[in-house]
């Protein structure tokens, strides 16, 4: 059963959309604020998003932009605005469709089904998907070499990315500084393993909530480091 998130501040419209979609076999969740809708869209798994444009907290344009930074999930924008500039902006930010109010619920359902079907075909087309590591809000896109914390991208240097990825791919394994230096730097540098400590510190500053109590990369005193899962 496909799961859909509706972000719509007009409760009567949201409930009407939900009723018709549920009758068509979809599981539907509703958020009436943009900020809470964005938070759920980034943290939870949905198969399609329906976004109103004018929302309290965060507007539909910003939600669409933030989703597209980390997900390819289909997005349908819904608005009472008929201006072409809004449609162009929405589609330019990555929305898959734009529906103008008022619209018939059956039209909405038809478009939802069409976009889900199209997305399923794309996913199953045999095209190579990005290799992703996801652990408790940390997302490492190995293919694109990008790192996100709760949907927010963090900038990493080449060696920071390589070191984080190596540790995350070998969870709960304790590595000495010498082992990490050999695996990540190899023959590129000579001898100074203190660079491992420096890079661990920089990585923690980017991914840990509290660097004094790291949740991802633990220090094993007298030995080295371990990625905790």
C-alpha positions as a printed Julia matrix, in Angstrom:
229×3 Matrix{Float64}:
   0.0    0.0     0.0
   1.48   3.34   -1.07
   1.83   5.93    1.69
   1.04   9.58    0.94
   1.69  12.73    2.97
  -0.7   15.66    2.48
   0.57  19.03    3.72
  -2.48  21.3     3.62
  -3.63  23.96    6.12
  -7.29  23.91    5.03
  -8.49  20.94    7.06
 -11.68  20.38    5.07
  -9.73  20.12    1.81
  -7.12  17.86    3.39
  -9.77  15.52    4.78
 -11.59  15.39    1.43
  -8.35  14.51   -0.36
  -7.6   11.89    2.28
 -11.04  10.28    2.0
 -10.84   9.88   -1.77
  -7.28   8.59   -1.68
  -8.06   6.08    1.07
 -11.05   4.84   -0.91
  -8.59   4.18   -3.73
  -6.42   2.04   -1.46
  -3.77   4.52   -0.31
  -2.5    5.08    3.23
  -2.68   8.83    3.93
  -1.21  11.11    6.59
  -2.03  14.83    7.02
   0.01  17.74    8.34
  -1.59  21.19    8.58
   1.64  23.17    9.03
   4.54  23.51    6.62
   7.29  23.18    9.22
   5.93  19.95   10.72
   5.13  18.64    7.25
   8.73  19.27    6.15
  10.09  17.53    9.23
   8.03  14.41    8.56
   8.79  14.47    4.84
  12.53  14.38    5.55
  12.5   11.89    8.41
   9.81   9.41    7.31
   9.32   7.29    4.22
   6.43   8.26    1.93
   5.68   7.25   -1.65
   4.25  10.62   -2.71
   3.78  14.14   -1.33
   0.85  16.52   -1.92
   1.86  20.06   -0.98
  -0.2   23.21   -0.72
   1.77  26.37   -1.48
   0.52  28.77    1.18
   1.26  27.14    4.52
   2.02  28.37    8.03
   5.59  27.82    9.15
   7.17  26.87    5.83
   5.66  27.32    2.38
   5.25  24.6    -0.22
   8.08  25.93   -2.39
  10.62  25.53    0.42
   9.28  22.07    1.33
   9.59  20.97   -2.3
  13.13  22.33   -2.52
  14.24  20.59    0.69
  12.68  17.25   -0.28
  14.34  17.34   -3.69
  17.76  17.76   -2.08
  17.53  14.26   -0.63
  14.66  12.35   -2.25
  13.23  11.6    -5.7
   9.74  10.86   -4.35
   6.92  12.26   -6.54
   5.62  15.7    -5.47
   2.25  17.18   -6.43
   1.71  20.88   -5.7
  -1.8   22.13   -5.02
  -2.7   25.82   -4.97
  -5.45  28.35   -5.53
  -2.87  30.46   -7.37
  -3.39  30.32  -11.12
  -0.35  32.42  -12.09
   1.99  30.7   -14.53
   4.97  32.04  -12.58
   3.99  29.93   -9.55
   3.62  26.83  -11.71
   6.98  27.47  -13.36
   8.65  28.04  -10.0
   7.12  24.91   -8.47
   8.07  22.69  -11.38
  11.49  24.3   -11.49
  12.08  23.31   -7.86
  11.38  19.7    -8.73
   7.61  19.23   -8.38
   6.2   16.57  -10.71
   2.8   18.19  -11.15
   0.82  21.33  -10.29
  -2.93  21.27   -9.68
  -4.99  24.44   -9.38
  -7.87  24.71   -6.91
 -10.7   24.01   -7.2
 -10.24  20.55   -8.68
 -12.23  17.35   -8.58
 -11.0   14.75   -6.06
 -11.19  12.12   -8.79
  -8.72  14.16  -10.87
  -6.34  14.27   -7.91
  -6.58  10.49   -7.46
  -5.96   9.94  -11.18
  -2.85  12.11  -11.11
  -1.57  10.43   -7.96
  -1.94   7.01   -9.57
  -0.25   8.2   -12.76
   2.78   9.61  -10.95
   3.17   6.6    -8.67
   2.99   4.31  -11.7
   5.57   6.39  -13.55
   7.88   6.45  -10.53
   7.59   2.68  -10.09
   8.55   2.18  -13.73
  11.59   4.43  -13.35
  12.72   2.65  -10.19
  12.31  -0.72  -11.85
  13.85   0.31  -15.15
  17.2   -1.23  -14.31
  18.93   2.13  -13.99
  21.64   2.01  -11.35
  20.58   3.55   -8.06
  22.89   5.54   -5.81
  24.58   3.5    -3.12
  23.3    4.84    0.19
  24.24   4.23    3.83
  21.58   5.41    6.33
  22.04   5.18   10.1
  19.91   7.08   12.64
  19.45  10.28   10.66
  22.88  10.1     9.02
  22.75   9.55    5.25
  25.88   8.91    3.22
  25.37   8.93   -0.55
  28.47   7.07   -1.72
  27.67   7.54   -5.4
  27.21  11.32   -5.2
  29.72  11.67   -2.31
  27.29  13.72   -0.23
  26.46  13.56    3.47
  23.2   14.58    5.19
  22.12  14.85    8.82
  18.33  14.74    9.18
  18.0   15.91    5.59
  20.47  18.79    5.91
  23.55  18.45    3.72
  26.97  18.87    5.33
  30.08  19.76    3.37
  32.9   17.22    3.6
  36.43  17.24    2.28
  37.57  14.22    0.28
  39.41  12.57    3.15
  36.68  13.38    5.69
  34.16  11.67    3.41
  36.43   8.68    2.83
  37.11   8.26    6.55
  33.44   8.56    7.57
  32.36   6.13    4.84
  35.03   3.59    5.77
  33.97   3.62    9.42
  30.23   3.47    8.58
  30.82   0.5     6.26
  32.55  -1.34    9.08
  30.23  -0.72   12.06
  31.14  -1.82   15.59
  34.71  -2.6    14.49
  37.48  -0.91   16.45
  40.22   0.51   14.24
  43.54   1.85   15.47
  44.74   5.22   14.18
  47.44   3.38   12.26
  44.87   1.18   10.52
  42.7    4.16    9.59
  45.72   6.09    8.33
  46.78   3.15    6.16
  43.28   2.57    4.74
  42.44   6.2     3.99
  45.75   7.91    3.26
  47.8    4.93    2.08
  50.99   6.1     0.43
  49.81   9.67   -0.08
  51.17  10.88    3.24
  54.14   9.97    5.36
  53.8    8.87    8.9
  51.87  11.47   10.88
  48.84   9.59   12.21
  47.77  12.69   14.19
  45.92  13.68   11.02
  43.42  10.9    11.82
  42.54  12.57   15.13
  42.13  15.93   13.42
  39.81  14.5    10.77
  37.72  12.6    13.35
  37.27  15.87   15.27
  36.1   17.7    12.12
  33.7   14.89   11.18
  32.17  14.89   14.67
  31.59  18.64   14.48
  29.49  18.04   11.37
  27.47  14.94   12.31
  27.26  14.74   16.11
  24.6   16.48   18.2
  27.04  16.72   21.1
  30.72  16.22   20.27
  31.49  15.53   23.94
  29.09  12.55   23.82
  29.39  11.21   20.25
  26.58   8.96   19.05
  28.25   7.82   15.85
  32.05   7.71   16.14
  33.21   6.51   19.54
  36.7    6.82   20.95
  37.98   3.55   22.39
  40.66   4.85   24.73
  44.08   3.37   24.21
  42.97   1.63   21.0
  41.3    3.83   18.38
  37.82   4.54   17.0
  34.6    2.65   16.35
  31.45   3.55   14.39
  28.57   2.66   16.69
  25.42   1.03   15.33
